[in-house]
Coordinates of C-alpha atoms in Angstrom, one line a residue:
Chain A
A350 CA 157.6 -72.7 232.8
Q351 CA 159.6 -74.8 230.6
S352 CA 160.6 -78.5 230.3
V353 CA 163.2 -80.8 228.7
T354 CA 163.0 -84.4 228.0
Q355 CA 165.9 -86.6 226.6
L356 CA 164.4 -89.7 225.4
D357 CA 167.1 -91.8 225.9
S358 CA 169.1 -92.2 229.1
Q359 CA 172.0 -94.4 227.8
V360 CA 173.2 -94.7 224.1
P361 CA 175.9 -97.3 223.1
V362 CA 177.1 -97.1 219.7
F363 CA 180.5 -98.4 218.1
E364 CA 183.5 -96.4 217.2
E365 CA 183.1 -94.4 213.9
A366 CA 179.1 -94.8 213.8
P367 CA 176.8 -91.9 213.4
V368 CA 175.0 -91.0 216.5
E369 CA 171.7 -89.0 217.1
L370 CA 170.8 -88.0 221.0
R371 CA 167.3 -86.9 221.2
C372 CA 165.8 -84.1 222.9
N373 CA 162.4 -82.6 223.2
Y374 CA 161.2 -79.6 225.1
S375 CA 158.2 -77.9 225.7
S376 CA 157.5 -74.0 226.4
S377 CA 154.8 -71.4 226.2
V378 CA 157.3 -68.8 225.0
S379 CA 160.3 -68.6 222.8
V380 CA 163.4 -70.2 224.1
Y381 CA 167.0 -70.7 223.3
L382 CA 168.4 -74.4 223.3
F383 CA 171.9 -75.6 224.1
W384 CA 173.6 -78.9 224.2
Y385 CA 176.3 -79.4 226.9
V386 CA 178.8 -82.3 227.4
Q387 CA 180.1 -83.5 230.7
Y388 CA 183.1 -85.6 230.9
P389 CA 183.6 -87.6 234.0
N390 CA 184.3 -85.6 237.0
Q391 CA 184.1 -82.4 235.3
G392 CA 182.0 -79.5 234.4
L393 CA 179.7 -78.6 231.6
Q394 CA 181.3 -77.4 228.4
L395 CA 178.8 -76.0 225.7
L396 CA 178.8 -77.9 222.5
L397 CA 176.5 -75.8 220.9
K398 CA 173.4 -73.3 220.9
Y399 CA 170.7 -71.9 218.9
L400 CA 169.5 -68.7 219.7
S401 CA 167.8 -67.4 216.3
G402 CA 168.5 -67.7 212.6
S403 CA 169.3 -71.0 210.7
T404 CA 167.9 -74.0 212.4
L405 CA 171.1 -76.0 211.6
V406 CA 173.4 -75.3 214.4
K407 CA 177.1 -76.5 214.0
G408 CA 179.1 -77.0 217.2
I409 CA 182.6 -78.0 218.6
N410 CA 184.0 -81.5 218.0
G411 CA 182.0 -82.3 214.8
F412 CA 178.4 -81.9 216.7
E413 CA 175.6 -80.4 214.9
A414 CA 172.0 -80.0 216.0
E415 CA 168.8 -79.1 214.2
F416 CA 166.1 -77.1 215.7
N417 CA 162.6 -78.1 214.8
K418 CA 159.8 -75.8 216.0
S419 CA 156.7 -77.4 214.8
Q420 CA 158.1 -80.9 216.8
T421 CA 159.8 -78.8 219.5
S422 CA 162.7 -80.8 219.2
F423 CA 166.5 -80.2 219.1
H424 CA 168.4 -83.4 218.5
L425 CA 172.4 -83.7 218.7
R426 CA 174.0 -85.6 215.8
K427 CA 177.5 -86.5 214.8
P428 CA 178.4 -88.4 211.8
S429 CA 181.2 -90.2 213.1
V430 CA 181.9 -90.7 217.0
H431 CA 185.4 -91.3 218.4
I432 CA 185.9 -93.0 221.9
S433 CA 186.7 -89.5 223.2
D434 CA 183.1 -88.3 222.6
T435 CA 182.3 -90.9 225.8
A436 CA 180.6 -88.8 228.1
E437 CA 177.3 -87.4 229.4
Y438 CA 175.2 -85.0 227.3
F439 CA 172.7 -82.7 228.5
C440 CA 170.0 -80.6 226.5
A441 CA 169.0 -77.5 228.3
V442 CA 166.6 -74.7 227.4
S443 CA 165.9 -71.2 228.4
A444 CA 163.0 -68.9 228.1
Q445 CA 164.0 -65.7 226.1
G446 CA 165.0 -63.0 228.6
A447 CA 164.9 -65.5 231.3
Q448 CA 168.7 -66.4 232.8
K449 CA 168.1 -69.8 234.2
L450 CA 168.7 -73.2 232.1
V451 CA 166.4 -76.2 232.5
F452 CA 167.9 -79.2 231.8
G453 CA 167.3 -82.5 230.7
Q454 CA 168.1 -85.7 232.3
G455 CA 171.0 -86.1 230.3
T456 CA 172.2 -89.1 228.1
R457 CA 175.2 -91.1 228.6
L458 CA 177.2 -91.8 225.4
T459 CA 179.0 -94.9 225.3
I460 CA 181.6 -95.5 222.6
N461 CA 182.5 -99.1 221.9
P462 CA 185.8 -100.0 219.8
Chain B
N995 CA 191.8 -66.2 230.8
A996 CA 190.9 -68.3 233.7
G997 CA 187.4 -70.0 233.9
V998 CA 185.0 -70.2 236.6
M999 CA 186.7 -71.4 239.8
Q1000 CA 185.1 -73.7 242.2
N1001 CA 186.7 -75.1 245.4
P1002 CA 186.7 -77.0 247.0
R1003 CA 186.4 -79.6 244.4
H1004 CA 185.4 -82.4 247.0
L1005 CA 184.0 -81.6 250.4
V1006 CA 183.0 -84.3 253.3
R1007 CA 180.9 -83.2 256.0
R1008 CA 179.3 -85.0 258.6
R1009 CA 175.5 -84.6 259.2
G1010 CA 174.5 -81.4 261.0
Q1011 CA 177.7 -79.8 260.1
E1012 CA 177.9 -76.7 257.8
A1013 CA 179.2 -76.6 254.4
R1014 CA 180.6 -73.7 252.4
L1015 CA 180.8 -73.6 248.7
R1016 CA 183.0 -70.9 246.8
C1017 CA 182.8 -70.0 243.3
S1018 CA 185.1 -67.2 241.3
P1019 CA 183.2 -66.0 238.2
M1020 CA 185.2 -65.6 235.0
K1021 CA 187.1 -62.4 234.6
G1022 CA 184.5 -59.8 233.3
H1023 CA 181.5 -61.8 234.5
S1024 CA 179.1 -60.3 236.9
H1025 CA 176.5 -62.9 237.0
V1026 CA 176.6 -66.0 239.1
Y1027 CA 174.3 -69.2 238.8
W1028 CA 174.1 -72.2 241.0
Y1029 CA 172.9 -75.3 240.1
R1030 CA 172.7 -78.8 242.0
Q1031 CA 173.0 -82.1 240.2
L1032 CA 171.8 -85.1 242.2
P1033 CA 173.1 -88.6 241.6
E1034 CA 171.9 -89.8 238.2
E1035 CA 169.9 -86.5 237.6
G1036 CA 170.4 -83.6 235.5
L1037 CA 171.3 -80.1 236.7
K1038 CA 168.8 -78.0 238.5
F1039 CA 168.6 -74.3 238.7
M1040 CA 168.9 -73.2 242.4
V1041 CA 169.6 -69.1 242.6
Y1042 CA 170.9 -66.6 240.3
L1043 CA 172.8 -63.6 242.0
Q1044 CA 174.3 -60.5 240.5
K1045 CA 177.1 -58.7 243.0
E1046 CA 175.3 -58.1 246.2
N1047 CA 171.9 -58.9 245.1
I1048 CA 169.8 -62.1 244.7
I1049 CA 167.9 -61.8 241.6
D1050 CA 165.9 -65.5 241.7
E1051 CA 166.1 -67.9 244.3
S1052 CA 163.2 -69.8 243.0
G1053 CA 165.1 -73.2 243.1
M1054 CA 166.3 -72.7 246.5
P1055 CA 165.4 -75.1 249.4
K1056 CA 163.4 -73.0 251.5
E1057 CA 165.7 -73.8 254.7
R1058 CA 169.3 -74.4 255.5
F1059 CA 170.3 -73.1 252.2
S1060 CA 171.8 -69.6 251.0
A1061 CA 173.6 -67.7 248.5
E1062 CA 175.7 -64.4 248.6
F1063 CA 177.6 -62.6 246.1
P1064 CA 179.4 -60.2 247.7
K1065 CA 180.9 -56.7 246.5
E1066 CA 184.2 -58.3 246.7
G1067 CA 185.5 -61.9 246.8
P1068 CA 183.8 -65.1 245.5
S1069 CA 180.2 -66.3 245.5
I1070 CA 179.4 -68.5 248.3
L1071 CA 176.7 -71.1 248.7
R1072 CA 175.9 -72.1 252.3
I1073 CA 174.2 -75.2 253.6
Q1074 CA 173.6 -75.5 257.3
Q1075 CA 172.9 -78.5 259.2
V1076 CA 173.7 -80.7 256.1
V1077 CA 171.8 -83.9 255.8
R1078 CA 172.4 -87.1 253.7
G1079 CA 170.2 -85.8 251.2
D1080 CA 172.4 -82.8 250.1
S1081 CA 174.8 -85.0 248.7
A1082 CA 175.4 -83.7 245.4
A1083 CA 177.6 -82.0 242.8
Y1084 CA 176.9 -78.3 243.0
F1085 CA 178.0 -76.3 239.9
C1086 CA 178.5 -72.7 239.3
A1087 CA 178.4 -71.0 236.2
S1088 CA 178.8 -67.4 235.3
S1089 CA 178.0 -65.1 232.3
P1090 CA 178.7 -61.5 231.3
T1091 CA 175.2 -60.0 230.8
G1092 CA 172.1 -60.2 232.4
T1093 CA 169.6 -60.2 229.4
G1094 CA 169.6 -62.0 226.2
S1095 CA 171.2 -65.2 225.5
P1096 CA 171.9 -66.8 228.8
E1097 CA 175.0 -68.8 227.5
A1098 CA 176.6 -69.8 231.0
F1099 CA 180.3 -71.0 231.6
F1100 CA 180.3 -73.6 234.2
G1101 CA 182.8 -74.5 236.7
Q1102 CA 184.1 -77.9 237.7
G1103 CA 181.8 -78.2 240.5
T1104 CA 181.9 -79.3 244.2
R1105 CA 181.2 -82.6 245.1
L1106 CA 179.8 -82.9 248.5
T1107 CA 179.5 -85.8 250.3
V1108 CA 177.4 -86.0 253.8
V1109 CA 178.3 -89.0 256.2

């Protein structure tokens, strides 16, 4: 079975500051990794995914994440955030060959002007 | 190309009533997943269906919950005799393939409130 831990439930940052949202996972098999964003009262939108290859993955809206197998982490980063990035961010994992996603508890990113 | 369509967006039911949540997958997608998001929590997998088949229902509560994805029409998540604890956001996702990358596209969810 897989599990995901998002280490911060809330992250407040100032506009134009850098941000890192942390995600650790556990799994006994190889996995795929995902970050989703959820704006208020909306569904989930895929930000980026790691399937294989380069461990640095670039996504939409200027976000990127790095897969670190030895530390079982997949932290999300953005060098300069905007007010519009205010949302809930979910890290998710699935075992390769499986179909269901296992989500973390979410991190609420709040951008202050 | 329309995305995953869920309806209704909001649903209010009294305790003991039935709730029916509908999901139309993206065009060309034959795999549907249902997830539940309780307040202040992440999403939890409920069930994975293909047309006319339930592939994985390991996340479904044993009683009162059922799901189907008929040959024609949307996928339906049915909750009988709802209780307050069923209040949550229910999300449907769809994908075009059943193996490999499980990249799923999510709908906007149905927010169920049981009063």
